[in-house]
Amino acid sequence: MDTNAIDELPDAVAAAAFRRLVKHLQHRHDAQNIDLMGLAGFCRNCLADWIVDGGFEGDKAAAREVIHGLPAAEWKARYQTEATPEQLARMEESLKKNAGAH
């Protein structure tokens, strides 16, 4: 049987780690979504999508507000910079590695 140790974590432990990750990202506005995508293939918006997929009862905008800590449009206006061609290229290459990741 193929199991992943992460699936064996108690939900309370996994939830605590997830909340810590989100709070960390809410603090680190300098970590641009495009850079997260380029390095790890996910960003704040992905986390919002994942909580919706996990059963969050709000819509996509509400989920993004939970993850960003404020409305996504406001977060974007305050903190998001224009993506460079290099950042976009890194993101595209990184996303190719996501196949089969979940």
Tab-separated table of N, CA and C in Angstrom:
chain	number	residue	atom	x	y	z
A	1	MET	N	0.843	-1.180	0.000
A	1	MET	CA	0.000	0.000	0.000
A	1	MET	C	0.886	1.241	0.000
A	2	ASP	N	0.584	2.185	-0.898
A	2	ASP	CA	1.357	3.412	-1.017
A	2	ASP	C	0.703	4.500	-0.165
A	3	THR	N	1.358	4.880	0.931
A	3	THR	CA	0.830	5.933	1.781
A	3	THR	C	1.828	7.069	1.860
A	4	ASN	N	1.311	8.224	2.149
A	4	ASN	CA	2.131	9.402	2.309
A	4	ASN	C	2.004	9.828	3.768
A	5	ALA	N	3.117	10.046	4.436
A	5	ALA	CA	3.099	10.376	5.858
A	5	ALA	C	2.256	11.617	6.152
A	6	ILE	N	2.170	12.530	5.215
A	6	ILE	CA	1.374	13.743	5.445
A	6	ILE	C	-0.093	13.394	5.661
A	7	ASP	N	-0.556	12.317	5.019
A	7	ASP	CA	-1.947	11.894	5.185
A	7	ASP	C	-2.216	11.316	6.561
A	8	GLU	N	-1.166	10.972	7.276
A	8	GLU	CA	-1.306	10.389	8.609
A	8	GLU	C	-1.279	11.453	9.715
A	9	LEU	N	-0.946	12.687	9.365
A	9	LEU	CA	-0.943	13.746	10.377
A	9	LEU	C	-2.354	13.971	10.902
A	10	PRO	N	-2.492	14.181	12.199
A	10	PRO	CA	-3.806	14.555	12.711
A	10	PRO	C	-4.257	15.878	12.072
A	11	ASP	N	-5.544	16.009	11.833
A	11	ASP	CA	-6.059	17.207	11.177
A	11	ASP	C	-5.681	18.482	11.926
A	12	ALA	N	-5.677	18.438	13.249
A	12	ALA	CA	-5.335	19.630	14.031
A	12	ALA	C	-3.892	20.062	13.787
A	13	VAL	N	-3.000	19.114	13.636
A	13	VAL	CA	-1.589	19.420	13.370
A	13	VAL	C	-1.447	20.003	11.963
A	14	ALA	N	-2.103	19.376	11.003
A	14	ALA	CA	-2.040	19.864	9.624
A	14	ALA	C	-2.646	21.262	9.523
A	15	ALA	N	-3.758	21.486	10.216
A	15	ALA	CA	-4.403	22.798	10.193
A	15	ALA	C	-3.503	23.867	10.810
A	16	ALA	N	-2.839	23.529	11.894
A	16	ALA	CA	-1.939	24.486	12.542
A	16	ALA	C	-0.780	24.856	11.612
A	17	ALA	N	-0.236	23.872	10.925
A	17	ALA	CA	0.859	24.140	9.995
A	17	ALA	C	0.373	24.991	8.819
A	18	PHE	N	-0.810	24.690	8.316
A	18	PHE	CA	-1.372	25.465	7.211
A	18	PHE	C	-1.587	26.919	7.638
A	19	ARG	N	-2.164	27.115	8.812
A	19	ARG	CA	-2.387	28.485	9.294
A	19	ARG	C	-1.067	29.231	9.450
A	20	ARG	N	-0.049	28.539	9.928
A	20	ARG	CA	1.262	29.184	10.090
A	20	ARG	C	1.833	29.576	8.725
A	21	LEU	N	1.678	28.707	7.738
A	21	LEU	CA	2.135	29.022	6.377
A	21	LEU	C	1.409	30.252	5.842
A	22	VAL	N	0.102	30.291	5.988
A	22	VAL	CA	-0.674	31.425	5.479
A	22	VAL	C	-0.274	32.710	6.195
A	23	LYS	N	-0.137	32.670	7.517
A	23	LYS	CA	0.270	33.868	8.260
A	23	LYS	C	1.666	34.322	7.844
A	24	HIS	N	2.534	33.371	7.582
A	24	HIS	CA	3.881	33.702	7.106
A	24	HIS	C	3.798	34.443	5.774
A	25	LEU	N	2.984	33.939	4.859
A	25	LEU	CA	2.840	34.595	3.560
A	25	LEU	C	2.148	35.947	3.690
A	26	GLN	N	1.241	36.084	4.646
A	26	GLN	CA	0.612	37.385	4.875
A	26	GLN	C	1.623	38.399	5.391
A	27	HIS	N	2.615	37.928	6.098
A	27	HIS	CA	3.680	38.802	6.604
A	27	HIS	C	4.702	39.126	5.518
A	28	ARG	N	4.999	38.153	4.663
A	28	ARG	CA	6.050	38.304	3.652
A	28	ARG	C	5.482	38.772	2.313
A	29	HIS	N	5.037	40.027	2.292
A	29	HIS	CA	4.495	40.593	1.065
A	29	HIS	C	5.552	40.698	-0.026
A	30	ASP	N	6.824	40.693	0.373
A	30	ASP	CA	7.896	40.768	-0.609
A	30	ASP	C	8.013	39.485	-1.423
A	31	ALA	N	7.456	38.395	-0.936
A	31	ALA	CA	7.451	37.135	-1.690
A	31	ALA	C	6.308	37.221	-2.698
A	32	GLN	N	6.654	37.623	-3.904
A	32	GLN	CA	5.660	37.825	-4.956
A	32	GLN	C	5.052	36.496	-5.396
A	33	ASN	N	3.762	36.513	-5.728
A	33	ASN	CA	3.105	35.301	-6.215
A	33	ASN	C	3.831	34.727	-7.430
A	34	ILE	N	4.266	35.566	-8.338
A	34	ILE	CA	4.944	35.086	-9.552
A	34	ILE	C	6.237	34.364	-9.187
A	35	ASP	N	6.926	34.832	-8.155
A	35	ASP	CA	8.158	34.165	-7.726
A	35	ASP	C	7.851	32.836	-7.039
A	36	LEU	N	6.789	32.807	-6.230
A	36	LEU	CA	6.361	31.540	-5.616
A	36	LEU	C	6.009	30.533	-6.708
A	37	MET	N	5.291	30.994	-7.726
A	37	MET	CA	4.920	30.115	-8.838
A	37	MET	C	6.165	29.621	-9.569
A	38	GLY	N	7.120	30.511	-9.777
A	38	GLY	CA	8.334	30.153	-10.500
A	38	GLY	C	9.206	29.172	-9.756
A	39	LEU	N	9.188	29.242	-8.448
A	39	LEU	CA	10.014	28.351	-7.637
A	39	LEU	C	9.280	27.061	-7.258
A	40	ALA	N	8.051	27.205	-6.764
A	40	ALA	CA	7.362	26.057	-6.191
A	40	ALA	C	6.125	25.609	-6.967
A	41	GLY	N	5.697	26.405	-7.934
A	41	GLY	CA	4.538	26.013	-8.727
A	41	GLY	C	3.210	26.253	-8.035
A	42	PHE	N	3.194	27.048	-6.977
A	42	PHE	CA	1.948	27.441	-6.321
A	42	PHE	C	2.148	28.814	-5.701
A	43	CYS	N	1.025	29.482	-5.409
A	43	CYS	CA	1.088	30.806	-4.797
A	43	CYS	C	-0.106	30.989	-3.869
A	44	ARG	N	-0.291	32.183	-3.387
A	44	ARG	CA	-1.409	32.483	-2.495
A	44	ARG	C	-2.746	32.154	-3.159
A	45	ASN	N	-2.865	32.489	-4.434
A	45	ASN	CA	-4.123	32.225	-5.134
A	45	ASN	C	-4.395	30.726	-5.238
A	46	CYS	N	-3.349	29.940	-5.404
A	46	CYS	CA	-3.511	28.476	-5.414
A	46	CYS	C	-4.026	28.003	-4.065
A	47	LEU	N	-3.458	28.531	-2.976
A	47	LEU	CA	-3.930	28.148	-1.650
A	47	LEU	C	-5.410	28.470	-1.495
A	48	ALA	N	-5.831	29.615	-2.017
A	48	ALA	CA	-7.252	29.976	-1.967
A	48	ALA	C	-8.086	28.965	-2.750
A	49	ASP	N	-7.621	28.592	-3.927
A	49	ASP	CA	-8.331	27.578	-4.721
A	49	ASP	C	-8.399	26.257	-3.967
A	50	TRP	N	-7.325	25.907	-3.282
A	50	TRP	CA	-7.274	24.629	-2.574
A	50	TRP	C	-8.235	24.597	-1.392
A	51	ILE	N	-8.421	25.752	-0.709
A	51	ILE	CA	-9.382	25.718	0.390
A	51	ILE	C	-10.803	25.608	-0.156
A	52	VAL	N	-11.056	26.197	-1.325
A	52	VAL	CA	-12.365	26.020	-1.967
A	52	VAL	C	-12.544	24.543	-2.323
A	53	ASP	N	-11.523	23.942	-2.927
A	53	ASP	CA	-11.575	22.515	-3.267
A	53	ASP	C	-11.777	21.644	-2.025
A	54	GLY	N	-11.257	22.105	-0.889
A	54	GLY	CA	-11.363	21.350	0.354
A	54	GLY	C	-12.699	21.508	1.071
A	55	GLY	N	-13.566	22.368	0.525
A	55	GLY	CA	-14.892	22.504	1.114
A	55	GLY	C	-15.219	23.870	1.683
A	56	PHE	N	-14.337	24.847	1.530
A	56	PHE	CA	-14.635	26.211	1.986
A	56	PHE	C	-15.938	26.651	1.339
A	57	GLU	N	-16.838	27.202	2.138
A	57	GLU	CA	-18.169	27.521	1.645
A	57	GLU	C	-18.269	28.858	0.923
A	58	GLY	N	-17.249	29.684	1.008
A	58	GLY	CA	-17.271	30.964	0.307
A	58	GLY	C	-16.873	30.795	-1.146
A	59	ASP	N	-16.977	31.883	-1.887
A	59	ASP	CA	-16.570	31.862	-3.287
A	59	ASP	C	-15.070	32.125	-3.403
A	60	LYS	N	-14.591	32.173	-4.640
A	60	LYS	CA	-13.158	32.354	-4.895
A	60	LYS	C	-12.635	33.659	-4.287
A	61	ALA	N	-13.417	34.735	-4.414
A	61	ALA	CA	-12.989	36.032	-3.863
A	61	ALA	C	-12.878	35.965	-2.343
A	62	ALA	N	-13.827	35.316	-1.692
A	62	ALA	CA	-13.777	35.187	-0.232
A	62	ALA	C	-12.591	34.331	0.193
A	63	ALA	N	-12.320	33.275	-0.558
A	63	ALA	CA	-11.177	32.420	-0.248
A	63	ALA	C	-9.869	33.188	-0.382
A	64	ARG	N	-9.759	33.997	-1.417
A	64	ARG	CA	-8.539	34.794	-1.591
A	64	ARG	C	-8.375	35.802	-0.471
A	65	GLU	N	-9.483	36.363	0.001
A	65	GLU	CA	-9.400	37.304	1.119
A	65	GLU	C	-8.907	36.606	2.386
A	66	VAL	N	-9.349	35.373	2.611
A	66	VAL	CA	-8.873	34.598	3.758
A	66	VAL	C	-7.356	34.417	3.662
A	67	ILE	N	-6.875	34.028	2.500
A	67	ILE	CA	-5.449	33.737	2.327
A	67	ILE	C	-4.606	35.006	2.321
A	68	HIS	N	-5.050	36.031	1.603
A	68	HIS	CA	-4.273	37.273	1.514
A	68	HIS	C	-4.355	38.115	2.786
A	69	GLY	N	-5.420	37.928	3.556
A	69	GLY	CA	-5.591	38.733	4.761
A	69	GLY	C	-6.304	40.045	4.496
A	70	LEU	N	-6.689	40.291	3.265
A	70	LEU	CA	-7.445	41.450	2.847
A	70	LEU	C	-7.976	41.149	1.447
A	71	PRO	N	-8.908	41.931	0.931
A	71	PRO	CA	-9.401	41.628	-0.415
A	71	PRO	C	-8.247	41.525	-1.421
A	72	ALA	N	-8.342	40.552	-2.304
A	72	ALA	CA	-7.238	40.279	-3.241
A	72	ALA	C	-6.897	41.499	-4.085
A	73	ALA	N	-7.883	42.244	-4.521
A	73	ALA	CA	-7.601	43.435	-5.343
A	73	ALA	C	-6.798	44.463	-4.549
A	74	GLU	N	-7.121	44.608	-3.267
A	74	GLU	CA	-6.374	45.532	-2.413
A	74	GLU	C	-4.951	45.030	-2.196
A	75	TRP	N	-4.804	43.716	-1.940
A	75	TRP	CA	-3.468	43.142	-1.770
A	75	TRP	C	-2.637	43.374	-3.033
A	76	LYS	N	-3.261	43.106	-4.173
A	76	LYS	CA	-2.561	43.268	-5.457
A	76	LYS	C	-2.114	44.719	-5.653
A	77	ALA	N	-2.999	45.659	-5.370
A	77	ALA	CA	-2.661	47.077	-5.539
A	77	ALA	C	-1.534	47.512	-4.601
A	78	ARG	N	-1.528	46.979	-3.394
A	78	ARG	CA	-0.505	47.362	-2.415
A	78	ARG	C	0.840	46.695	-2.647
A	79	TYR	N	0.812	45.402	-3.007
A	79	TYR	CA	2.035	44.619	-2.922
A	79	TYR	C	2.527	43.976	-4.212
A	80	GLN	N	1.670	43.752	-5.166
A	80	GLN	CA	2.098	43.012	-6.356
A	80	GLN	C	2.792	43.930	-7.339
A	81	THR	N	3.925	43.474	-7.832
A	81	THR	CA	4.660	44.223	-8.847
A	81	THR	C	4.419	43.576	-10.210
A	82	GLU	N	4.750	44.300	-11.245
A	82	GLU	CA	4.596	43.781	-12.612
A	82	GLU	C	5.576	42.624	-12.835
A	83	ALA	N	5.075	41.533	-13.390
A	83	ALA	CA	5.927	40.370	-13.661
A	83	ALA	C	6.852	40.657	-14.837
A	84	THR	N	8.090	40.225	-14.696
A	84	THR	CA	9.053	40.368	-15.781
A	84	THR	C	8.931	39.166	-16.719
A	85	PRO	N	9.436	39.290	-17.943
A	85	PRO	CA	9.436	38.128	-18.839
A	85	PRO	C	10.179	36.934	-18.230
A	86	GLU	N	11.243	37.193	-17.479
A	86	GLU	CA	12.000	36.116	-16.847
A	86	GLU	C	11.157	35.405	-15.787
A	87	GLN	N	10.419	36.171	-14.985
A	87	GLN	CA	9.558	35.570	-13.969
A	87	GLN	C	8.466	34.723	-14.620
A	88	LEU	N	7.891	35.219	-15.689
A	88	LEU	CA	6.846	34.478	-16.395
A	88	LEU	C	7.396	33.179	-16.981
A	89	ALA	N	8.599	33.237	-17.524
A	89	ALA	CA	9.217	32.034	-18.098
A	89	ALA	C	9.496	30.998	-17.008
A	90	ARG	N	10.017	31.452	-15.844
A	90	ARG	CA	10.265	30.535	-14.724
A	90	ARG	C	8.968	29.893	-14.252
A	91	MET	N	7.897	30.690	-14.199
A	91	MET	CA	6.607	30.158	-13.776
A	91	MET	C	6.132	29.081	-14.747
A	92	GLU	N	6.241	29.333	-16.035
A	92	GLU	CA	5.799	28.352	-17.033
A	92	GLU	C	6.578	27.049	-16.901
A	93	GLU	N	7.884	27.141	-16.714
A	93	GLU	CA	8.696	25.935	-16.541
A	93	GLU	C	8.327	25.214	-15.248
A	94	SER	N	8.105	25.969	-14.188
A	94	SER	CA	7.752	25.377	-12.903
A	94	SER	C	6.405	24.669	-12.977
A	95	LEU	N	5.442	25.275	-13.643
A	95	LEU	CA	4.108	24.673	-13.735
A	95	LEU	C	4.139	23.329	-14.461
A	96	LYS	N	5.070	23.160	-15.384
A	96	LYS	CA	5.196	21.878	-16.092
A	96	LYS	C	5.544	20.749	-15.112
A	97	LYS	N	6.223	21.100	-14.028
A	97	LYS	CA	6.616	20.104	-13.022
A	97	LYS	C	5.456	19.704	-12.110
A	98	ASN	N	4.344	20.438	-12.174
A	98	ASN	CA	3.207	20.173	-11.283
A	98	ASN	C	2.381	18.974	-11.704
A	99	ALA	N	2.529	18.494	-12.920
A	99	ALA	CA	1.713	17.362	-13.394
A	99	ALA	C	1.831	16.198	-12.417
A	100	GLY	N	0.701	15.766	-11.912
A	100	GLY	CA	0.686	14.627	-10.999
A	100	GLY	C	1.070	14.965	-9.563
A	101	ALA	N	1.214	16.237	-9.255
A	101	ALA	CA	1.653	16.625	-7.910
A	101	ALA	C	0.560	16.457	-6.854
A	102	HIS	N	-0.697	16.494	-7.251
A	102	HIS	CA	-1.743	16.384	-6.236
A	102	HIS	C	-2.643	15.248	-6.573
